[in-house]
PDB file of C-alpha atoms in Angstrom:
ATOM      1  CA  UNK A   4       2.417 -16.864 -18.951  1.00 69.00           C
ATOM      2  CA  UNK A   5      -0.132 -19.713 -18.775  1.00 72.00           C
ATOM      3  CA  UNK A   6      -4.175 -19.387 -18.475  1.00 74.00           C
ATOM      4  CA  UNK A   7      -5.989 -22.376 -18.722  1.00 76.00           C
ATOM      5  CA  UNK A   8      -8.408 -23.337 -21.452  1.00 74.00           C
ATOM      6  CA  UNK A   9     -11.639 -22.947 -18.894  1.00 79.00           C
ATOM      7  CA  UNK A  10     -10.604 -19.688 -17.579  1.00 77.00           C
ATOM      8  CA  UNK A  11     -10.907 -18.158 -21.266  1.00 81.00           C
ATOM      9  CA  UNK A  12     -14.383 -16.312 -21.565  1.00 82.00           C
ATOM     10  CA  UNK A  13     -15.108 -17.980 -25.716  1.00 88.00           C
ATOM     11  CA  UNK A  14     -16.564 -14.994 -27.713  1.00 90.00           C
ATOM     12  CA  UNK A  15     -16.387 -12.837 -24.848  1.00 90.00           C
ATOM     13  CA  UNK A  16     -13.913  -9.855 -23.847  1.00 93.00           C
ATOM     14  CA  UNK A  17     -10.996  -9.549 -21.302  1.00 92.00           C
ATOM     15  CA  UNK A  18      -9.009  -6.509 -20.028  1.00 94.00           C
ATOM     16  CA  UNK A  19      -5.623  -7.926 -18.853  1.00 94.00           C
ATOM     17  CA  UNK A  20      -4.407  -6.130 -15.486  1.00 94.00           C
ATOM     18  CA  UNK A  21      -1.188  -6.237 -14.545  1.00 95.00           C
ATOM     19  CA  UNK A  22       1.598  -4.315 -12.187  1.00 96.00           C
ATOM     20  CA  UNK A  23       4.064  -3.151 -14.584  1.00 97.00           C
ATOM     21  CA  UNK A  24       4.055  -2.849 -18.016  1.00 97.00           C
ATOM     22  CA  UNK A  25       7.623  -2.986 -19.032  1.00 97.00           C
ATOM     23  CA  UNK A  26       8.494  -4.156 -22.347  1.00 97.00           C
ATOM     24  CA  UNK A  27       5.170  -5.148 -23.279  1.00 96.00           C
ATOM     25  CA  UNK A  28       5.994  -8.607 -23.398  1.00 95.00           C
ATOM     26  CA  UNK A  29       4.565 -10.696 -21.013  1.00 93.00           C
ATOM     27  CA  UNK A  30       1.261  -8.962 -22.242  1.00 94.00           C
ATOM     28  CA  UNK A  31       1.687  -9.579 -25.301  1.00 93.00           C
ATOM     29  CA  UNK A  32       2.193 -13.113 -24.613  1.00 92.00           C
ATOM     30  CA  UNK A  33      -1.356 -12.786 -22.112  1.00 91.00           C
ATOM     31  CA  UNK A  34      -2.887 -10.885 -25.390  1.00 91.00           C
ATOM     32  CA  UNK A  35      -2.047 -13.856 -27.263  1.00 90.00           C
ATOM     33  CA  UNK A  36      -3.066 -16.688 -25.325  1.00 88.00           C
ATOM     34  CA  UNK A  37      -6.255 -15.046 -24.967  1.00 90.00           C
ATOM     35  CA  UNK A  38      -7.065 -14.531 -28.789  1.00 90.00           C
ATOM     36  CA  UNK A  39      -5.821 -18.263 -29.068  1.00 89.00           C
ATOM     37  CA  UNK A  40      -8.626 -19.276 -26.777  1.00 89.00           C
ATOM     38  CA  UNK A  41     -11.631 -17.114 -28.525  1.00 91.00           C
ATOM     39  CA  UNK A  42     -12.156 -14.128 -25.890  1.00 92.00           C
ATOM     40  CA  UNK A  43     -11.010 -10.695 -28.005  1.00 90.00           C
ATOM     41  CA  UNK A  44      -9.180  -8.035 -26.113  1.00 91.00           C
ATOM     42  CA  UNK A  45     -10.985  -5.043 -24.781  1.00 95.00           C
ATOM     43  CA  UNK A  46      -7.723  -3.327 -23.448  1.00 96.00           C
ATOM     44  CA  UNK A  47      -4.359  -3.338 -21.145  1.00 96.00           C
ATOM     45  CA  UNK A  48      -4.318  -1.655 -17.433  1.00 97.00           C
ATOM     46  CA  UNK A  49      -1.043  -1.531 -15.163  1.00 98.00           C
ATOM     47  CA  UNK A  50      -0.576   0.339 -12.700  1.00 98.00           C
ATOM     48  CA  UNK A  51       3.085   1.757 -13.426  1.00 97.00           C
ATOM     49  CA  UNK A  52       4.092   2.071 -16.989  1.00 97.00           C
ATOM     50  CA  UNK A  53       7.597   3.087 -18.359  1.00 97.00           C
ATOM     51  CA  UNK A  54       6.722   3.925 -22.034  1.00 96.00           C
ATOM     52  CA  UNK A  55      10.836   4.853 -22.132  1.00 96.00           C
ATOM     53  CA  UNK A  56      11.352   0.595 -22.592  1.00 96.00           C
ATOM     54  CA  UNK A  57       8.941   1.275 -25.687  1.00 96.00           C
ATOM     55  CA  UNK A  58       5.876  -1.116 -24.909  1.00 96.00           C
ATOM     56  CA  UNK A  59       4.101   0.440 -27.564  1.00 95.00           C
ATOM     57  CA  UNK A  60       5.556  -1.378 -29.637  1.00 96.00           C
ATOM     58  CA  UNK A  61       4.849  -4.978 -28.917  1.00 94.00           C
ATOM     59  CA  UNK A  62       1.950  -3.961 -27.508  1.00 94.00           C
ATOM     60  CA  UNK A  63       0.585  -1.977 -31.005  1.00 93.00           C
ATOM     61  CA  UNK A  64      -2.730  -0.787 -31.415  1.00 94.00           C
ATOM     62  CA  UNK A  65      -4.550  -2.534 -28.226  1.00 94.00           C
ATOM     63  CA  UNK A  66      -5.688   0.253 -25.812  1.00 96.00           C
ATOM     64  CA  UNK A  67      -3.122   0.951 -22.957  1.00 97.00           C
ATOM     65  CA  UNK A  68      -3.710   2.457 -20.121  1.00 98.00           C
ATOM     66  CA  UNK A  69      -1.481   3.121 -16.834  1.00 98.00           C
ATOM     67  CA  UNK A  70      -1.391   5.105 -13.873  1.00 98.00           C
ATOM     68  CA  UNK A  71       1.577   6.057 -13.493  1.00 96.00           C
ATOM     69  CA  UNK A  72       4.709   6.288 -15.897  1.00 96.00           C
ATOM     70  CA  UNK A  73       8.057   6.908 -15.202  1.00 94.00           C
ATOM     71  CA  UNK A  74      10.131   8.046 -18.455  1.00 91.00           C
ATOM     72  CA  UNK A  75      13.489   7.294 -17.309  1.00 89.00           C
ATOM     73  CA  UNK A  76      14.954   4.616 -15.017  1.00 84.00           C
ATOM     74  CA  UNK A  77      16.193   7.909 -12.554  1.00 80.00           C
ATOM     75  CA  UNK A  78      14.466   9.132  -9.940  1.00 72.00           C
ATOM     76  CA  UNK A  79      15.035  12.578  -9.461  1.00 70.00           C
ATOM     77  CA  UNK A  80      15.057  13.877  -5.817  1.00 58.00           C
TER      78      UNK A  80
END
């Protein structure tokens, strides 16, 4: 993950919007770089989440929000 120093809104806040939340870390990381360069974190949006690869917990108590979650890595037909 990289953001440069300009793109980071100082004292303001950021929702980070991504895909797939996985894991939960590449936003984690994102959450990160953003505290590091003075914006605070309003919340996470993706569009697919699969809370069964336990995001929650890297992700902790930052507000999380998906559209769709799959709780198992089968499809059933």
């Amino acid at each position: 993950v990289e953001v440069h120093a300009d793109d980071v809104p100082k004292g303001g806040k950021v929702v980070i919007v991504d895909d797939l939340i996985a894991t939960g870390g590449t936003l984690s990381a994102a959450a990160r770089l953003f505290a590091k360069g003075g914006a605070s974190l309003a919340g996470v949006f993706a569009v697919i989440g699969l809370p069964f690869l336990d995001y929650a917990s890297k992700l902790g108590t930052i507000p999380t929000k998906t559209l769709i979650n799959y709780n198992s890595e089968h499809i059933d037909s």
